[in-house]
Short mmCIF file of C-alpha atoms in Angstrom, two decimals:
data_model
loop_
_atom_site.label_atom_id
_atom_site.label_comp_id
_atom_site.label_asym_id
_atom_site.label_seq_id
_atom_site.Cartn_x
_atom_site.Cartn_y
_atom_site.Cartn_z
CA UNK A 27 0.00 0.00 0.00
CA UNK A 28 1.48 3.48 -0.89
CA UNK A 29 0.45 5.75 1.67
CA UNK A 30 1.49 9.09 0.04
CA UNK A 31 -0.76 8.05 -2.91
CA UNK A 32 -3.58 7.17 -1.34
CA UNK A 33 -2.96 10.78 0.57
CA UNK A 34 -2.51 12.45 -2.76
CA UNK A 35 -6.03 10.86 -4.05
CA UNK A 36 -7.88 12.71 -0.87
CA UNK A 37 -5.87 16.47 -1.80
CA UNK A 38 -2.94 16.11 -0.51
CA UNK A 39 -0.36 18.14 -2.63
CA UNK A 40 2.72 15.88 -1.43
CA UNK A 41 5.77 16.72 1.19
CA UNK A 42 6.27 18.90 2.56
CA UNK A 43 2.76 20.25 2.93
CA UNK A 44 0.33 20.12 5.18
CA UNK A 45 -3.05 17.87 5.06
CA UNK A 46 -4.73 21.27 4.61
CA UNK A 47 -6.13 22.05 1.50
CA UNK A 48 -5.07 25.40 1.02
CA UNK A 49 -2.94 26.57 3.99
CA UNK A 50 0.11 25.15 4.90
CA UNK A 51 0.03 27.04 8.66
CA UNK A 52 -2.95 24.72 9.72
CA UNK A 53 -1.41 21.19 10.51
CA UNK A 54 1.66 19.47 10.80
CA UNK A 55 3.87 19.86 7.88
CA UNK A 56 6.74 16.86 9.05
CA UNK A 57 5.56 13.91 9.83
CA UNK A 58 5.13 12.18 13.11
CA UNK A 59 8.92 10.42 14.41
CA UNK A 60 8.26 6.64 15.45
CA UNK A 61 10.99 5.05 18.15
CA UNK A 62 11.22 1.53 17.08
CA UNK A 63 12.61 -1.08 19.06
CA UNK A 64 15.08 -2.87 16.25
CA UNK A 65 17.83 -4.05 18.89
CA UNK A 66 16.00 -6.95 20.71
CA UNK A 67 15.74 -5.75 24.00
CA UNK A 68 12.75 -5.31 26.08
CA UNK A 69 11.10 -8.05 28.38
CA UNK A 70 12.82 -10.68 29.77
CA UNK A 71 16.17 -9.12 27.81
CA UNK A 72 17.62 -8.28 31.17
CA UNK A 73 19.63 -9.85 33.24
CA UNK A 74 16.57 -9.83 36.22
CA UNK A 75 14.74 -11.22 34.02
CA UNK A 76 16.99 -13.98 32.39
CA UNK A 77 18.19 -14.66 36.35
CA UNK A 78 16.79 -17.90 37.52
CA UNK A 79 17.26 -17.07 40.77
CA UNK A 80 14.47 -19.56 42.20
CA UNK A 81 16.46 -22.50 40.51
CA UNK A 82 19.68 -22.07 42.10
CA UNK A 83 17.97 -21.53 45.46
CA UNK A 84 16.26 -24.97 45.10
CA UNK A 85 19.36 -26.75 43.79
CA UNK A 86 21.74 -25.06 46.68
CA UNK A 87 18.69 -26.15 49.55
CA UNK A 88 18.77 -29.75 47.48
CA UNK A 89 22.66 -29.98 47.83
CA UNK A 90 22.81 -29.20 51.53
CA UNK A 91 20.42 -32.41 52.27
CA UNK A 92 22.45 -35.63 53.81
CA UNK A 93 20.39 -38.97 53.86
CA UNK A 94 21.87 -41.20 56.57
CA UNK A 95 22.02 -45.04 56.28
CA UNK A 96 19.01 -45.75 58.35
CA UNK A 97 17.09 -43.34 55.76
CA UNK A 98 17.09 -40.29 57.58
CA UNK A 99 17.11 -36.73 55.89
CA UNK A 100 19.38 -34.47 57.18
CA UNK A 101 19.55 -30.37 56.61
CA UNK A 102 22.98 -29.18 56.95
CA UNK A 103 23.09 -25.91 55.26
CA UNK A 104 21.06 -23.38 56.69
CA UNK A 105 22.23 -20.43 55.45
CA UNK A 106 20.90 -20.76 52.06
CA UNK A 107 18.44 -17.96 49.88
CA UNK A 108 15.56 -20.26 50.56
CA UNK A 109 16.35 -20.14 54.36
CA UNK A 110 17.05 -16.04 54.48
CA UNK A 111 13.44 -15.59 53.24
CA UNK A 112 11.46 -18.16 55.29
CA UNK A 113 13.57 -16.79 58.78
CA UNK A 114 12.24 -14.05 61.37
CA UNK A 115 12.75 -10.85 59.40
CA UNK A 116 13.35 -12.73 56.29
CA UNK A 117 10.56 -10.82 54.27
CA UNK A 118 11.82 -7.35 55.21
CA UNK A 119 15.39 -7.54 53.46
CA UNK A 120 16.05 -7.44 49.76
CA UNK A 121 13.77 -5.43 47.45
CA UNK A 122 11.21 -5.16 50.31
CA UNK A 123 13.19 -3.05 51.81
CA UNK A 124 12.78 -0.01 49.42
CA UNK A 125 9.22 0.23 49.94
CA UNK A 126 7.70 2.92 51.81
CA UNK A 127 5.02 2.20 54.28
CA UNK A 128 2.72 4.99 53.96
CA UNK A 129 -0.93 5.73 55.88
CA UNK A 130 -4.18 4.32 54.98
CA UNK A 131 -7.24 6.92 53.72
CA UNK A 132 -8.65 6.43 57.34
CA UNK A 133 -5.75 7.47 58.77
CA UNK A 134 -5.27 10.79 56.71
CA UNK A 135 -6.61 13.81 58.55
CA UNK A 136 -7.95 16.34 56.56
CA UNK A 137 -7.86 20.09 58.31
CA UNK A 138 -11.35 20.98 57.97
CA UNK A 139 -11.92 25.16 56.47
CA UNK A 140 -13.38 27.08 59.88
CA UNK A 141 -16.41 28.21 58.77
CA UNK A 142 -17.20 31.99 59.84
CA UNK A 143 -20.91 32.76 61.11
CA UNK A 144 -22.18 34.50 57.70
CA UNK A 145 -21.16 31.64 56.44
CA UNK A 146 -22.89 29.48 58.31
CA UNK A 147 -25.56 31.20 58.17
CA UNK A 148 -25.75 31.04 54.41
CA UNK A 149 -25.12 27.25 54.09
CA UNK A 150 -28.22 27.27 56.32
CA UNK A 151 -30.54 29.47 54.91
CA UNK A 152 -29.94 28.24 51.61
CA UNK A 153 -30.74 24.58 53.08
CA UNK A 154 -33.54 25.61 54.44
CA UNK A 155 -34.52 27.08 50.87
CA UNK A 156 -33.61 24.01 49.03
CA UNK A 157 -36.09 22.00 51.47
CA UNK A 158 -39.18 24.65 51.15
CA UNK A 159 -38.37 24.30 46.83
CA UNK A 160 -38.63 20.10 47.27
CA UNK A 161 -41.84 20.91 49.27
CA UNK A 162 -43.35 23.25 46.60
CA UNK A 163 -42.49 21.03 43.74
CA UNK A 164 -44.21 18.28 46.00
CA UNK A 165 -47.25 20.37 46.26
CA UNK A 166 -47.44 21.13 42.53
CA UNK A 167 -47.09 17.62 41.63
CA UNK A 168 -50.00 17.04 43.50
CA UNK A 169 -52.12 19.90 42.32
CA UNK A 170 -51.14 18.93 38.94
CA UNK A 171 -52.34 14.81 39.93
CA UNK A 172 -55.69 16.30 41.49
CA UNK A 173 -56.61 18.20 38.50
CA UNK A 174 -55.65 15.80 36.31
CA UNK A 175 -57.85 12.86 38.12
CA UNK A 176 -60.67 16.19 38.57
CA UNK A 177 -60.84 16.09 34.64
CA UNK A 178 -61.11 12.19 34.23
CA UNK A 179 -63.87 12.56 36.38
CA UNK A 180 -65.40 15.37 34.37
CA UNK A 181 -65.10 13.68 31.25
CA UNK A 182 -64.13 16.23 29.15
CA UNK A 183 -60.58 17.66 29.66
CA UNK A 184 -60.97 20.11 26.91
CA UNK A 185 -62.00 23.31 28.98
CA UNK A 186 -60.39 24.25 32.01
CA UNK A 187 -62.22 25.59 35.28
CA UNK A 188 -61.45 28.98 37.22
CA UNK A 189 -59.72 26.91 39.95
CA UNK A 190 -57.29 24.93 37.56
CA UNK A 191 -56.26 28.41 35.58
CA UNK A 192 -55.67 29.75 39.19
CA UNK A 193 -53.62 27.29 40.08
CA UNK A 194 -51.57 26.42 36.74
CA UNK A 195 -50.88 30.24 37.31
CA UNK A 196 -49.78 30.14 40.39
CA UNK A 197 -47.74 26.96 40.31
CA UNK A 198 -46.15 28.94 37.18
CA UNK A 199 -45.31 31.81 39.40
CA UNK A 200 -43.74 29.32 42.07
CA UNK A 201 -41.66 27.97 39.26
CA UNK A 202 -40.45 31.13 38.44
CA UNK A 203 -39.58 32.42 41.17
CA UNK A 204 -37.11 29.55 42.04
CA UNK A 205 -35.83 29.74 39.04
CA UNK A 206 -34.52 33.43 39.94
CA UNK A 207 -33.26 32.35 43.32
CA UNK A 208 -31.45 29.63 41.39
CA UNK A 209 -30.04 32.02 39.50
CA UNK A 210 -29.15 34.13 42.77
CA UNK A 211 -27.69 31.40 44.46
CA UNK A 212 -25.20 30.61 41.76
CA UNK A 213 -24.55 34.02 41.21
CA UNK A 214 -23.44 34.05 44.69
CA UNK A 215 -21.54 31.42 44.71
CA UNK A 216 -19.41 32.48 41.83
CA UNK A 217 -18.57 35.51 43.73
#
């Protein structure tokens, strides 16, 4: 596949130029530099990772075992690799030892902001809002559920009664009026 003609097909006008069109200022006129890997390396190229450390362990443990006449197996080197990790403070040598213990989530304390009294007072006043808005919109749902079951009832849901107009209006002007102390309250926040 011959990438610079199949570029050349959708308007490309060749190197050195962008993929623009028309301008050469919009886009990238070299093109992107790849690393390659070419030289072999990588995983399990290393030394570590070539090192078969576990098999030398288990041949030097298998090497210091005597069997006696009667039968009887006998350990007489103890100061193998196998032995270093499985002893009392075994685990906390080699590569274990670069690790730094650090705390746990619960343990962090995080300094809480000291909140001043107008401040206070504002987180609670606009609680106290928030729960008087859920109760309105709980009340207009339910004005809204009556009239609708009041015009089932009717029969005809066509025309609308004094009451319902007074109350669509009013749950209107509810609805706009938290809007606008939305709007307040994020306007204050901002500031």
């Amino acid at each position: 596949m011959n990438a610079s003609a199949l570029l050349q097909r959708q308007g490309w006008r060749g190197k050195g130029h962008t993929l623009h069109a028309t301008d050469n200022s919009i886009g990238l006129t070299n093109p992107l530099l790849l690393s390659r890997n070419t030289d072999g390396s990588g995983i399990g190229a290393n030394k570590q990772m070539t090192d078969q450390w576990w098999l030398a362990a288990f041949d030097e443990k298998l090497k210091g075992l005597d069997t006696s006449k009667k039968g009887v197996v006998v350990q007489s080197v103890t100061k193998g690799k196998l032995d270093a990790i499985s002893s009392k403070g075994g685990k906390y040598s080699g590569l274990y030892l670069s690790f730094v213990r650090d705390t746990t989530p619960e343990q962090e304390v995080i300094p809480k902001k000291k909140e001043s009294r107008a401040e206070r007072r504002a987180r609670k006043a606009a609680k106290i809002e928030r729960r008087l808005a859920r109760e309105r919109e709980r009340a207009r749902k339910e004005e809204l559920k009556r009239i609708k079951e009041a015009k089932k009832r009717e029969g005809s849901g066509e025309a609308e009664t004094k009451e319902e107009r007074k109350a669509r209006r009013a749950e209107a002007r509810v609805r706009k009026e938290a809007r606008r102390k939305r709007r307040e309250g994020k306007a204050a926040r901002k500031s």
